[in-house]
Short mmCIF file of C-alpha atoms and ligand atoms in Angstrom, two decimals:
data_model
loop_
_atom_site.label_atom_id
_atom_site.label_comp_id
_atom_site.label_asym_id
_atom_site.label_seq_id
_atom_site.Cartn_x
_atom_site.Cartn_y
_atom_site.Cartn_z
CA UNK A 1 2.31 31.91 8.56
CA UNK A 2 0.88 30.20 5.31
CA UNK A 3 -1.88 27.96 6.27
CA UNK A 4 0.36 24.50 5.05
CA UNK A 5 2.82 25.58 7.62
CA UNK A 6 0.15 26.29 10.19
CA UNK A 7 -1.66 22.91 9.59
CA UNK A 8 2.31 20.85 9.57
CA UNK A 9 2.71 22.60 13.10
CA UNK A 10 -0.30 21.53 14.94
CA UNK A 11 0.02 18.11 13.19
CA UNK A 12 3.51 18.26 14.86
CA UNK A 13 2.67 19.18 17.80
CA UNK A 14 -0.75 16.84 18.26
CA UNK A 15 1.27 13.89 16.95
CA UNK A 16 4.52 14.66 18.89
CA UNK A 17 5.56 10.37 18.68
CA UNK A 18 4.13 9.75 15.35
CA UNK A 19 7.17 9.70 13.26
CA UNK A 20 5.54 8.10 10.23
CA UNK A 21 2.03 9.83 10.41
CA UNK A 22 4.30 12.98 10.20
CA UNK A 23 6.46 12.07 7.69
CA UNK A 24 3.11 11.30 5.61
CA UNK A 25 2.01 14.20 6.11
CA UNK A 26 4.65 16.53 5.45
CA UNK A 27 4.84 14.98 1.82
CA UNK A 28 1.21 15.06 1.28
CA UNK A 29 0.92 19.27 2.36
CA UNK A 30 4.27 20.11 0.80
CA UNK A 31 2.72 19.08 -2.67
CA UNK A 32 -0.82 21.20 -1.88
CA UNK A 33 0.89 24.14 -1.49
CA UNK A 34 -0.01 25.41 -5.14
CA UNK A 35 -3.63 24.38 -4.62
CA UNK A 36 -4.20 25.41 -1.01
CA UNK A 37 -2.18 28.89 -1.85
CA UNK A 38 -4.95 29.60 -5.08
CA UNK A 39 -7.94 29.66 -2.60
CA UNK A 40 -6.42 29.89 1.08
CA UNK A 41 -8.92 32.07 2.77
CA UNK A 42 -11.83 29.56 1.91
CA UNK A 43 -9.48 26.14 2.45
CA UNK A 44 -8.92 28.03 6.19
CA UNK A 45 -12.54 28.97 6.70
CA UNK A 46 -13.54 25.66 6.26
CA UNK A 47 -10.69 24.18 8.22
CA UNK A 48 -10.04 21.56 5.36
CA UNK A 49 -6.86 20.43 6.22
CA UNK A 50 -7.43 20.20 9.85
CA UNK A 51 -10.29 17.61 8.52
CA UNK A 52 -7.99 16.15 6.39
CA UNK A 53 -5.15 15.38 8.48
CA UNK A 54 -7.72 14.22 11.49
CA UNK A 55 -8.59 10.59 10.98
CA UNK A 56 -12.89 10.44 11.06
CA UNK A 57 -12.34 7.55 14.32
CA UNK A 58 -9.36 5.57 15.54
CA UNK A 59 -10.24 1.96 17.53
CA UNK A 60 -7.59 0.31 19.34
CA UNK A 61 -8.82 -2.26 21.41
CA UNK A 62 -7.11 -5.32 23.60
CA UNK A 63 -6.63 -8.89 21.36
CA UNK A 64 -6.15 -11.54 23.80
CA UNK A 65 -5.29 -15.14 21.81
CA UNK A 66 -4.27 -18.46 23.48
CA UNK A 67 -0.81 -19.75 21.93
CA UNK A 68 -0.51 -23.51 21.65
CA UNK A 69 1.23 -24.31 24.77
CA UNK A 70 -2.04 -22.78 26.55
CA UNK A 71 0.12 -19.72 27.19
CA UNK A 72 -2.19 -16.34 26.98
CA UNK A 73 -0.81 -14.05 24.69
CA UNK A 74 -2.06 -9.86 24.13
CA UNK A 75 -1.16 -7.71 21.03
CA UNK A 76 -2.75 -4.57 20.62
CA UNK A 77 -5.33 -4.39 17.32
CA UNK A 78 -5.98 -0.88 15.50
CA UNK A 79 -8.42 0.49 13.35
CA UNK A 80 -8.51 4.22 11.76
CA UNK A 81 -11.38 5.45 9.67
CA UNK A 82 -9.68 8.39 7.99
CA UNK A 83 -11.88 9.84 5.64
CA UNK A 84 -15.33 8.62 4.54
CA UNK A 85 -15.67 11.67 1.80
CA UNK A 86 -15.95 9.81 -1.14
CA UNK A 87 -17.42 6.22 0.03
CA UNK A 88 -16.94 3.45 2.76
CA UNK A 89 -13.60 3.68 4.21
CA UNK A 90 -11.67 0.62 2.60
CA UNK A 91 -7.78 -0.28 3.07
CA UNK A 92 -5.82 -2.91 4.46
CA UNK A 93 -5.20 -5.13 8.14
CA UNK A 94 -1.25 -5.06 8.93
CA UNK A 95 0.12 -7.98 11.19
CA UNK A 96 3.42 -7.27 12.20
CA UNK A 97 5.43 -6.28 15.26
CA UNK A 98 6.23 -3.38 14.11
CA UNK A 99 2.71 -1.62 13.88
CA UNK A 100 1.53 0.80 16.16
CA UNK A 101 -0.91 4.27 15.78
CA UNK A 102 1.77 5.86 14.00
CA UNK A 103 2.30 3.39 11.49
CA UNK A 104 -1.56 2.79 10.92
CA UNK A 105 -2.27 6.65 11.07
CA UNK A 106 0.09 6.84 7.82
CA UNK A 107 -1.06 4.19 6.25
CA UNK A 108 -4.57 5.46 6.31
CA UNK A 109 -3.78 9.14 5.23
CA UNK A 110 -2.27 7.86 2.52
CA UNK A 111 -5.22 5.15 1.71
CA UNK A 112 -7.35 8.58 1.15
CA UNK A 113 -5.72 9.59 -1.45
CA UNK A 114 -4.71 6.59 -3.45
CA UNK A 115 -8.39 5.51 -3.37
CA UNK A 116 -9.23 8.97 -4.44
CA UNK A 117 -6.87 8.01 -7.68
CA UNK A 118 -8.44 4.56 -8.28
CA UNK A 119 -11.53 6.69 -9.25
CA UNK A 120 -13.58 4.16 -7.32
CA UNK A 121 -15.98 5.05 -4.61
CA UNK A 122 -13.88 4.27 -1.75
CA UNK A 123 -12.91 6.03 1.75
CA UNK A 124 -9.78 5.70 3.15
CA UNK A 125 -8.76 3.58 6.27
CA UNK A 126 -6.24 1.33 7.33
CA UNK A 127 -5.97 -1.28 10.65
CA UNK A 128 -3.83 -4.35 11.84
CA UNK A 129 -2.11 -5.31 15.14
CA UNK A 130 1.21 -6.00 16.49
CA UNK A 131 1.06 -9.39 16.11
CA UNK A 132 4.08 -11.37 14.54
CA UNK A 133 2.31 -13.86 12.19
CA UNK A 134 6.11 -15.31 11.73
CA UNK A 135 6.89 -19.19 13.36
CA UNK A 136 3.02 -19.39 14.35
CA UNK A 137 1.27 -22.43 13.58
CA UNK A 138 -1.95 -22.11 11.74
CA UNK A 139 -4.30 -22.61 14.43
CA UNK A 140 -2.18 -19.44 16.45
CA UNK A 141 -3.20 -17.94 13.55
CA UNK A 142 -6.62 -18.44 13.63
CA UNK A 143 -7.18 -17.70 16.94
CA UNK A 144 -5.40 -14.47 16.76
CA UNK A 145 -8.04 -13.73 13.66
CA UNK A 146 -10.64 -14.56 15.35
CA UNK A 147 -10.09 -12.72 18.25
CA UNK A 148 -9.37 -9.85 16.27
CA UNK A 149 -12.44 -9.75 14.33
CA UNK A 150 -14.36 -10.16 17.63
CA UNK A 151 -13.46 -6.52 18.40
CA UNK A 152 -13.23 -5.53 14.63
CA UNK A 153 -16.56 -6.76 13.60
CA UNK A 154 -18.40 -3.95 15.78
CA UNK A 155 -16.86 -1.52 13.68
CA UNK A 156 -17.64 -2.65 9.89
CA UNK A 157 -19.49 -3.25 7.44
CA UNK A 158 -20.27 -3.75 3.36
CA UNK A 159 -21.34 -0.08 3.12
CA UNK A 160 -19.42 1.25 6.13
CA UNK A 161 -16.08 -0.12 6.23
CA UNK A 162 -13.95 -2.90 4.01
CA UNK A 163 -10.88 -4.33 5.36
CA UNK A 164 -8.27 -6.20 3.30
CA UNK A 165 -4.92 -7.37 3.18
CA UNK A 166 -1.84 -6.24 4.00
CA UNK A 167 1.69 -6.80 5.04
CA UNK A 168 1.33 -10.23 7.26
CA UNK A 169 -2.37 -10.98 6.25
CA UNK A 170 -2.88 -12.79 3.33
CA UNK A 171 -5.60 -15.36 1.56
CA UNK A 172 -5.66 -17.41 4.79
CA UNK A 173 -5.84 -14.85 6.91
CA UNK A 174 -8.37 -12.97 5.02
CA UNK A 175 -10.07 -16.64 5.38
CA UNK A 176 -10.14 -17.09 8.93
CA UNK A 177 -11.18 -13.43 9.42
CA UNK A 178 -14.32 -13.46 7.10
CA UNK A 179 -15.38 -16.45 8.63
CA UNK A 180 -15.50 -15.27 12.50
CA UNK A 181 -17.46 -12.13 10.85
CA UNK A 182 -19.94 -14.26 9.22
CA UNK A 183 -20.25 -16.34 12.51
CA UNK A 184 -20.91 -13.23 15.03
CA UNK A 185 -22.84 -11.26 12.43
CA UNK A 186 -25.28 -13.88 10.83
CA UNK A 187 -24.68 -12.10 7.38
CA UNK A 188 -22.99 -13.15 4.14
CA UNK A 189 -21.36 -10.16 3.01
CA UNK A 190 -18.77 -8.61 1.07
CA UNK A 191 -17.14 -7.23 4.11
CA UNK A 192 -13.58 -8.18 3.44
CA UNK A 193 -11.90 -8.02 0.06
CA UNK A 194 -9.12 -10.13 -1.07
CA UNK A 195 -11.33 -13.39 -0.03
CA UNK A 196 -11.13 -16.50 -1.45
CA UNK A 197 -12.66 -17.34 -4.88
CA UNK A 198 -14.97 -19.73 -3.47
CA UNK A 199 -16.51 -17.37 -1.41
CA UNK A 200 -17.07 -14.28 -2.83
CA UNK A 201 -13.27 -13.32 -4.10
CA UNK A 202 -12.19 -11.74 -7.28
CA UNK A 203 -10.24 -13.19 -9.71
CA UNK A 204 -7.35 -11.16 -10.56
CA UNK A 205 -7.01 -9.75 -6.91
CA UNK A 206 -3.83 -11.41 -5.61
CA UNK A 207 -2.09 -10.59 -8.34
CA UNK A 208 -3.40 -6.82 -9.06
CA UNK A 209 -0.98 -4.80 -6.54
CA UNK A 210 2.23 -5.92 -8.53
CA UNK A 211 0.48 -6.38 -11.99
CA UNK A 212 -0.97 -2.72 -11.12
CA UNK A 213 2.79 -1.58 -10.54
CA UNK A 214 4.08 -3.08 -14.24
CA UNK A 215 0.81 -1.51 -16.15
CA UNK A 216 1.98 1.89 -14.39
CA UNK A 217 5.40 1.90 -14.71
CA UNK A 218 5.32 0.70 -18.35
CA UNK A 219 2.86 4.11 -19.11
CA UNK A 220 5.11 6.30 -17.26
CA UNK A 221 8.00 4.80 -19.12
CA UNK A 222 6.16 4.63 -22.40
CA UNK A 223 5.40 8.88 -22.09
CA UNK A 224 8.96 9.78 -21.14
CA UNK A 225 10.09 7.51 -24.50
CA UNK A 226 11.55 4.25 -22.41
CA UNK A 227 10.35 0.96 -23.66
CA UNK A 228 10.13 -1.46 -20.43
CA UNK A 229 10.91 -4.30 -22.63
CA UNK A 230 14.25 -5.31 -22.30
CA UNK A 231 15.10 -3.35 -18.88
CA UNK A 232 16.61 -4.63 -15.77
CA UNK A 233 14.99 -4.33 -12.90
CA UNK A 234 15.75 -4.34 -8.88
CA UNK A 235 12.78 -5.61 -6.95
CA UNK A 236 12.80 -5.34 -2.93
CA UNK A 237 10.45 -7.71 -1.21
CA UNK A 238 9.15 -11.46 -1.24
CA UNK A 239 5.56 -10.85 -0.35
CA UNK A 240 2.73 -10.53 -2.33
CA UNK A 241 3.38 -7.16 -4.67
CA UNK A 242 6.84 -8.03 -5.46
CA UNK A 243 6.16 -11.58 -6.85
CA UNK A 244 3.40 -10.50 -8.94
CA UNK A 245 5.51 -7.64 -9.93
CA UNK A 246 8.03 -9.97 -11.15
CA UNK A 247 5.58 -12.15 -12.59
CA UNK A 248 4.25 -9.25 -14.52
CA UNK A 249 8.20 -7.94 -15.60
CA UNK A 250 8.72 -10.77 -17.35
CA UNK A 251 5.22 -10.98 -19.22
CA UNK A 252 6.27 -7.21 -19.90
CA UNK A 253 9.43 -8.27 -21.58
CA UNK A 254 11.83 -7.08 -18.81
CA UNK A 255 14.17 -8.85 -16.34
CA UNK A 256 13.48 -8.46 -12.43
CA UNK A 257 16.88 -9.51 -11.05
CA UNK A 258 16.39 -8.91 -6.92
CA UNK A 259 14.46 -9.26 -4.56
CA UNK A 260 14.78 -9.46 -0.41
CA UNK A 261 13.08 -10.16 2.80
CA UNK A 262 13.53 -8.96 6.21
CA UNK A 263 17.27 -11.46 6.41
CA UNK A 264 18.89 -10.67 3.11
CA UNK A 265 18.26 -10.49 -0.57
CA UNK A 266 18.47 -12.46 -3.89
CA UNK A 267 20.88 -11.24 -6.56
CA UNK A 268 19.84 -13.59 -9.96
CA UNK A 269 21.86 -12.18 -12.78
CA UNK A 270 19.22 -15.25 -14.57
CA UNK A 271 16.54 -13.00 -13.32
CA UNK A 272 13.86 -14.00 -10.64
CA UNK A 273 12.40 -17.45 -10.86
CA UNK A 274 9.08 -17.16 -10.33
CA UNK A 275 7.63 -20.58 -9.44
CA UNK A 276 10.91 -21.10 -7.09
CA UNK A 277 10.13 -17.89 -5.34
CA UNK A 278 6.14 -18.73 -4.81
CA UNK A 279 6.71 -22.14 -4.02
CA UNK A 280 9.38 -20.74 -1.17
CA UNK A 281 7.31 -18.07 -0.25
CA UNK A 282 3.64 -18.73 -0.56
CA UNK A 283 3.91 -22.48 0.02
CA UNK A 284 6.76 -22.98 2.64
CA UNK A 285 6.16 -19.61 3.87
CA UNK A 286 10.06 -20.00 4.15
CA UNK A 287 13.68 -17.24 4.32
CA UNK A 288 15.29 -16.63 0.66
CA UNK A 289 18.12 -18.78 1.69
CA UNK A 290 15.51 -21.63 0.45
CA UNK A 291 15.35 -19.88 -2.65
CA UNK A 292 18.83 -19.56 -2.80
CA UNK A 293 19.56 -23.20 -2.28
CA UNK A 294 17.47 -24.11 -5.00
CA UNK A 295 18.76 -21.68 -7.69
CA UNK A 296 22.43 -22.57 -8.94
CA UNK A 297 22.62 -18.93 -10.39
CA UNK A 298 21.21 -16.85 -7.40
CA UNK A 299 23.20 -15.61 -4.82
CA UNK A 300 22.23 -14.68 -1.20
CA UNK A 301 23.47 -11.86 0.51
CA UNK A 302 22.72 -11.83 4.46
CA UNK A 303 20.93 -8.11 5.30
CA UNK A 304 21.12 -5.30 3.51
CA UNK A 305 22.08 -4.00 -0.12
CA UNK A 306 19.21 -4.71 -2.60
CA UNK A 307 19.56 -1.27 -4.10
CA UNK A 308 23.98 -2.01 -4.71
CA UNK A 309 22.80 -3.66 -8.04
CA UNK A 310 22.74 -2.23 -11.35
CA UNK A 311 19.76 -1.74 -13.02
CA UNK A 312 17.48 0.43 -15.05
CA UNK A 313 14.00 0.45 -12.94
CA UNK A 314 14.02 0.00 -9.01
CA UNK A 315 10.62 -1.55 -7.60
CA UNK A 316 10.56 -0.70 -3.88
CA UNK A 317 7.78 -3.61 -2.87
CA UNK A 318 9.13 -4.58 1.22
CA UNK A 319 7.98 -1.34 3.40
CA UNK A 320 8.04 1.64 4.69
CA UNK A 321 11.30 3.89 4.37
CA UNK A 322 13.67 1.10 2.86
CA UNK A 323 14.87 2.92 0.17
CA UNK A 324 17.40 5.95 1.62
CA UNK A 325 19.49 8.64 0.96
CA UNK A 326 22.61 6.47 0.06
CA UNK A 327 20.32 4.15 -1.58
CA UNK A 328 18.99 6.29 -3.86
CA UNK A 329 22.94 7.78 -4.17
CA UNK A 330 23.91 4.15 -5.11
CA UNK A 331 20.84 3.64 -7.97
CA UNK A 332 21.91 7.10 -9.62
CA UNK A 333 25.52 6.05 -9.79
CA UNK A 334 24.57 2.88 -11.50
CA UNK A 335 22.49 4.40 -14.10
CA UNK A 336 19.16 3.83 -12.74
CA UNK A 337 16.08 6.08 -14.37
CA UNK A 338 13.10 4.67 -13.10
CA UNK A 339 11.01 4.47 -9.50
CA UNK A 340 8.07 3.20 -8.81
CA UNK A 341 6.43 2.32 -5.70
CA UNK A 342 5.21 -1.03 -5.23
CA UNK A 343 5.32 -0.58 -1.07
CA UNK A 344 3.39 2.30 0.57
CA UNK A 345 6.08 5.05 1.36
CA UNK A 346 9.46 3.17 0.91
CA UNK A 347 11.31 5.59 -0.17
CA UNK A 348 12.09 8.48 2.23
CA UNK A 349 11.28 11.71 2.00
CA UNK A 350 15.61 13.02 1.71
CA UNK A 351 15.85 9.72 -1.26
CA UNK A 352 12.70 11.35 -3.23
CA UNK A 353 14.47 14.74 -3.40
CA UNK A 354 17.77 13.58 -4.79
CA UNK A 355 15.84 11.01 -7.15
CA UNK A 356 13.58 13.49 -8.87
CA UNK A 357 16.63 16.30 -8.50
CA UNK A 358 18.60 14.01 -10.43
CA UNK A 359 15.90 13.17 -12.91
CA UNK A 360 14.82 9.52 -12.02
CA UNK A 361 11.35 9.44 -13.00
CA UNK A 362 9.60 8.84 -9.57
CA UNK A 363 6.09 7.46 -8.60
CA UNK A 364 5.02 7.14 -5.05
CA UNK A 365 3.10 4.21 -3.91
CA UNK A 366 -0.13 5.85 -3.63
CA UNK A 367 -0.69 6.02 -7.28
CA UNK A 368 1.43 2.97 -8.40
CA UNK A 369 0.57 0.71 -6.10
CA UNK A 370 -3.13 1.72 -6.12
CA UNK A 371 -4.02 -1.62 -8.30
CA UNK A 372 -4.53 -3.58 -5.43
CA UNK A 373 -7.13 -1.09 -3.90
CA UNK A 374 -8.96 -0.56 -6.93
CA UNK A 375 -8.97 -4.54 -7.25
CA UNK A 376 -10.60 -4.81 -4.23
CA UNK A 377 -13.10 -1.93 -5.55
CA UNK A 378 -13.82 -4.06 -8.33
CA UNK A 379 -14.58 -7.08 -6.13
CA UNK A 380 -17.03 -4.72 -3.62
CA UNK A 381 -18.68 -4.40 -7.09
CA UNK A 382 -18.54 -7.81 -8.01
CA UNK A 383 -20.64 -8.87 -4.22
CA UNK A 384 -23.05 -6.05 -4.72
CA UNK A 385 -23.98 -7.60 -7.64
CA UNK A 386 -23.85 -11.21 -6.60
CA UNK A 387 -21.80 -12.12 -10.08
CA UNK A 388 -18.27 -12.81 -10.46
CA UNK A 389 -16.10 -11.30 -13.83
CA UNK A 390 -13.84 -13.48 -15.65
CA UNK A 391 -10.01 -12.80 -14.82
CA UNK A 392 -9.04 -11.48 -18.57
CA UNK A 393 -12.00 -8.60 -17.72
CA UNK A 394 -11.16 -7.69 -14.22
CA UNK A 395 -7.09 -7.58 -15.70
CA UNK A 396 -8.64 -5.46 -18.63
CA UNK A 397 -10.27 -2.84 -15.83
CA UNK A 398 -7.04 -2.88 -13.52
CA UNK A 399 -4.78 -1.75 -16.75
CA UNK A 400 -7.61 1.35 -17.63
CA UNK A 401 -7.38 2.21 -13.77
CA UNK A 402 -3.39 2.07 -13.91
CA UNK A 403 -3.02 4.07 -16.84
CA UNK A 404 -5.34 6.72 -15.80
CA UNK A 405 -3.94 6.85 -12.66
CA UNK A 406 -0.86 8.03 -14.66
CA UNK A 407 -2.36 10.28 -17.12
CA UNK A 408 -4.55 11.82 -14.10
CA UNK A 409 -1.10 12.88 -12.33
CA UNK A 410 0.76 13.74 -15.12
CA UNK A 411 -1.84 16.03 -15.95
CA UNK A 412 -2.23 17.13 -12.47
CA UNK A 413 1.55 17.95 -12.38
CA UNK A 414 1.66 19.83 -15.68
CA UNK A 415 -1.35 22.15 -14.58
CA UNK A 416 0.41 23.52 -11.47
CA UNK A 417 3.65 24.00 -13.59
CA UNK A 418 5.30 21.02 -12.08
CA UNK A 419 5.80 18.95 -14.88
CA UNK A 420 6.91 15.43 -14.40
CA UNK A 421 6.58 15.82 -10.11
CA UNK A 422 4.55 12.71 -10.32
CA UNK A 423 4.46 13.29 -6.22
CA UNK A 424 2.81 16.43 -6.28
CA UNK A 425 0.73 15.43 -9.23
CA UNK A 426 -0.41 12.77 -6.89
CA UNK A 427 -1.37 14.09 -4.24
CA UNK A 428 -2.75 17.40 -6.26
CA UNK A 429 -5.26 15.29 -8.34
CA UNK A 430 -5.95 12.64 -5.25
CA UNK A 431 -6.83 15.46 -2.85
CA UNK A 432 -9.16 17.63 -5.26
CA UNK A 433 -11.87 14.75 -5.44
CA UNK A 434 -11.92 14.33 -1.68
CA UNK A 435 -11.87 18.34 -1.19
CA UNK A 436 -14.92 18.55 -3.32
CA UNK A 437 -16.56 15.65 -1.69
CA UNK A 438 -15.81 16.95 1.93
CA UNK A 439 -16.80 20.84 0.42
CA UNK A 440 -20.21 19.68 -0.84
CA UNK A 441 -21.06 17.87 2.38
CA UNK A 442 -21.11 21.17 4.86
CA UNK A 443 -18.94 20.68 8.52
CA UNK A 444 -18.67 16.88 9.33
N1 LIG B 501 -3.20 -3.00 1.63
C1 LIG B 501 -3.41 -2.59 0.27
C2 LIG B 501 -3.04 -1.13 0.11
O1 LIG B 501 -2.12 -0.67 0.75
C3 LIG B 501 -4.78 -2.97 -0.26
C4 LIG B 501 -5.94 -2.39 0.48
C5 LIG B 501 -7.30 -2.92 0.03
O2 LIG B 501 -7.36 -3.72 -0.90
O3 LIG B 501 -8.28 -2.48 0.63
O4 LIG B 501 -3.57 -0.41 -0.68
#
C-alpha cells in the first residue's frame, strides 16, 4: 500500500466519528501524492504525515456561564494546536452549535496550511465552543467569553498561541475575550488578533478576509484572461467575509447579486446594497428578511437555493460543505467559470471534482481566504512593534500576500504537471514549507 493510502487508513480508523477532520484530510493527502510519491521512503522514515495529520495538543475543557434568568448553562470549549512548525499556532475561536472536535480538528489542519501560504510566521490552530451566540443578550455574551477565556488563557500566549475570530465571534467578542485575558494574566499583549483599534487592532483587519478573496480572485481571473470588471457574482453568506467581499466586488468593478444566511437568501438583480446589509447585519445583528424589507428590488427566498442564480463567479463565504454536487451541477448549467473560497471548505469534495472536470477555475479557501490570517499576521507584527500602519499600507501588504498566494500555487500546480489544479497547487506549495520546517527540527 502507498504510504497516502496507509496514512488515509489509520486517519480513518483513529478518527472513526470525525466526518469533517476526514473529509479534510482526504483532500489535503490526495493532492501530496506527487510529492510524497518523489521521496516516499524518507517521508515514511520520518513518519511525516502521521505528524502532520496528528494535531501537536487538543484542550477541551467544561464552560459553565450563568444566562440572565440565573439559569446555569454548560457548552463544551475546544482548542487544537495543530502544528507549531513554522511559528506560534494562530487561527480562529468558532461559536456555534454546531462545533465539536471534528469540526475544530478540520479547521485547524487546514489553518496549517493556509498560514503556510500567507508566507507569515504562523502555526496552525483553531478553537471555539458550542455555544449559540444567536438571541443572547450582550451580557450572556460576555459571560460566556469570559468564562471561556478562564480555561483558554492557560493555554496561550503572544509567542505561543494567537486566537482570532471566527464564525460567531466577532469585534465584540474578540473585546470581551481580550479583556478577561488581560485581567487573569496581568499582561498587555497581543494575544488575540482582530481586536479593536483602540487597543492594539489593525486597521484593515475586518475587512481583509473578503477584500483578500476579490485581490485573489481578480489574479486568478486576470492569468486565465477574465477581467472581473463587469462580472456577476453569487455570494453565500451575511457574516463578515461575504460583506467585505461584496464591498470589495463593487470597488473591483463587478456586481455581487446574492447573498444568504442560515433562513434564506437575497436575490438583488440591483446587486447587494452594502450599507443596508451592514446596517442589518452588523448593527441589528438581524435575519435577511430585514434586508429584504428595506430593499424594493431584493427578493427573499426562505432556505435554500443561493447557487439557482446565474452568474459568472460564485463566492462560497457561509460554511462548511454548502456548496454540493447539484449545486455545482446548477452553476455549470448557468454558465458559471469562476470559484473561489471565501468560507473554509464549502464546497464538497464530489462539487470540486465536477467543477474543475468541467473547467470552472477553482480555489479552495485555504489560499483565497487566507487574507484574513495573514491580516492578523500583520497585526502580531504591528504589537511586537508597539506601532500601528496606516490602513492604505496594511491594504497594500494584504494585495502582495493575495497575489502571491496565487502565483505560489499556480506555480506549485504547473511543477507537478497539474496545471491549473489550484487544489493541489495548494496544498503542494502550503505543505513543502511546513515539511521543511518539521524536517529541520529532528522527531517532535
Ligand atoms: N478564522 C479565520 C480563518 O479561518 C482567521 C484566523 C485568524 O485570523 O487567526 O482563517
Amino acid at each position: 500500500m502507498s504510504y497516502v493510502d496507509e496514512i488515509l487508513e489509520r486517519t480513518r480508523v483513529q478518527n472513526p466519528a470525525q466526518p469533517e477532520f476526514l473529509q479534510a484530510v482526504q483532500e489535503v493527502l490526495e493532492s501530496l501524492r506527487v510529492v510524497i510519491e518523489r521521496d516516499e521512503d524518507a517521508y515514511r522514515r520520518d513518519a511525516l504525515l502521521e505528524r502532520l495529520t496528528t494535531p501537536e495538543r487538543c484542550f477541551i475543557f467544561r464552560v459553565p456561564w450563568v444566562d440572565d434568568h440565573g439559569q446555569v448553562r454548560v457548552n463544551n470549549g475546544y482548542r487544537v494546536q495543530f502544528n507549531s512548525a513554522i511559528g506560534p499556532y494562530k487561527g480562529g475561536l468558532r461559536f456555534h452549535p454546531s462545533v465539536n472536535l471534528s469540526v475544530i480538528k478540520f479547521l485547524g489542519f487546514e489553518q496549517v496550511f493556509k498560514n503556510s501560504l500567507t508566507g507569515l510566521p504562523i502555526g496552525g490552530g483553531k478553537g471555539g465552543a458550542d455555544f449559540d451566540p444567536k438571541g443572547k443578550s450582550d451580557r450572556e455574551i460576555m459571560a460566556f467569553c469570559q468564562s471561556y477565556m478562564t480555561e483558554l488563557s492557560k493555554y496561550i500566549g503572544a509567542d505561543t498561541d494567537v486566537p482570532a475570530g471566527d464564525i460567531g465571534v466577532g469585534g465584540r467578542e474578540i473585546g470581551y475575550l481580550f479583556g478577561q485575558y488581560k485581567r487573569l494574566k496581568d499582561v498587555f499583549e497581543g494575544v488575540l488578533t482582530g481586536k479593536g483599534l483602540t487597543y492594539g487592532g489593525s486597521k484593515a483587519r475586518t475587512e481583509a478576509t473578503g477584500y483578500g478573496l476579490l485581490y485573489l480572485t481578480q489574479e486568478m481571473l486576470k492569468c486565465n484572461g477574465y477581467d472581473l470588471a463587469g462580472k456577476t457574482i453569487a455570494v453565500s453568506g451575511a457574516g463578515n467575509v461575504a460583506t467585505y467581499a461584496i464591498e470589495k466586488a463593487w470597488q473591483l468593478g463587478a456586481k455581487p447579486v446574492t447573498c444568504s444566511d442560515s433562513t434564506g437568501w437575497i436575490y438583488d438583480p440591483e446587486g447587494i446594497h452594502v450599507d443596508t446589509l451592514k446596517e442589518v447585519k452588523e448593527v441589528r445583528r438581524a435575519r435577511l428578511t430585514e434586508y429584504a424589507a428595506r430593499r424594493p428590488s431584493a427578493v427573499y427566498h426562505e432556505g435554500k437555493g443561493v447557487w439557482s442564480v446565474k452568474c459568472d463567479v460564485a463566492l462560497p463565504c457561509a460554511t462548511q460543505n454548502e456548496l454540493h454536487l447539484e449545486d455545482a451541477k446548477l452553476l455549470v448549467a448557468n454558465g458559471c467559470f469562476a470559484v473561489a473560497e471565501g468560507a473554509n471548505m464549502p464546497t464538497t469534495l464530489e462539487a470540486t471534482a465536477y467543477l474543475q472536470e468541467h473547467g470552472v477555475l477553482f480555489c479552495p479557501g485555504k489560499a483565497s481566504n487566507a487574507g484574513g490570517v495573514a491580516t492578523s499576521a500583520l497585526e502580531m507584527s504591528q504589537n511586537s512593534e508597539r506601532l500601528s500602519w496606516s490602513f492604505e499600507e496594511v491594504d497594500a501588504k494584504l494585495q502582495d500576500i493575495m497575489v502571491n498566494i496565487f502565483h505560489n500555487l499556480d506555480q506549485a500546480a504547473k511543477e507537478y504537471g497539474m496545471p491549473g489544479n489550484y487544489v493541489a497547487g495548494a496544498n503542494i506549495a502550503g505543505f513543502k514549507k511546513v515539511a521543511t520546517a518539521m524536517q529541520a527540527q529532528g522527531i517532535v
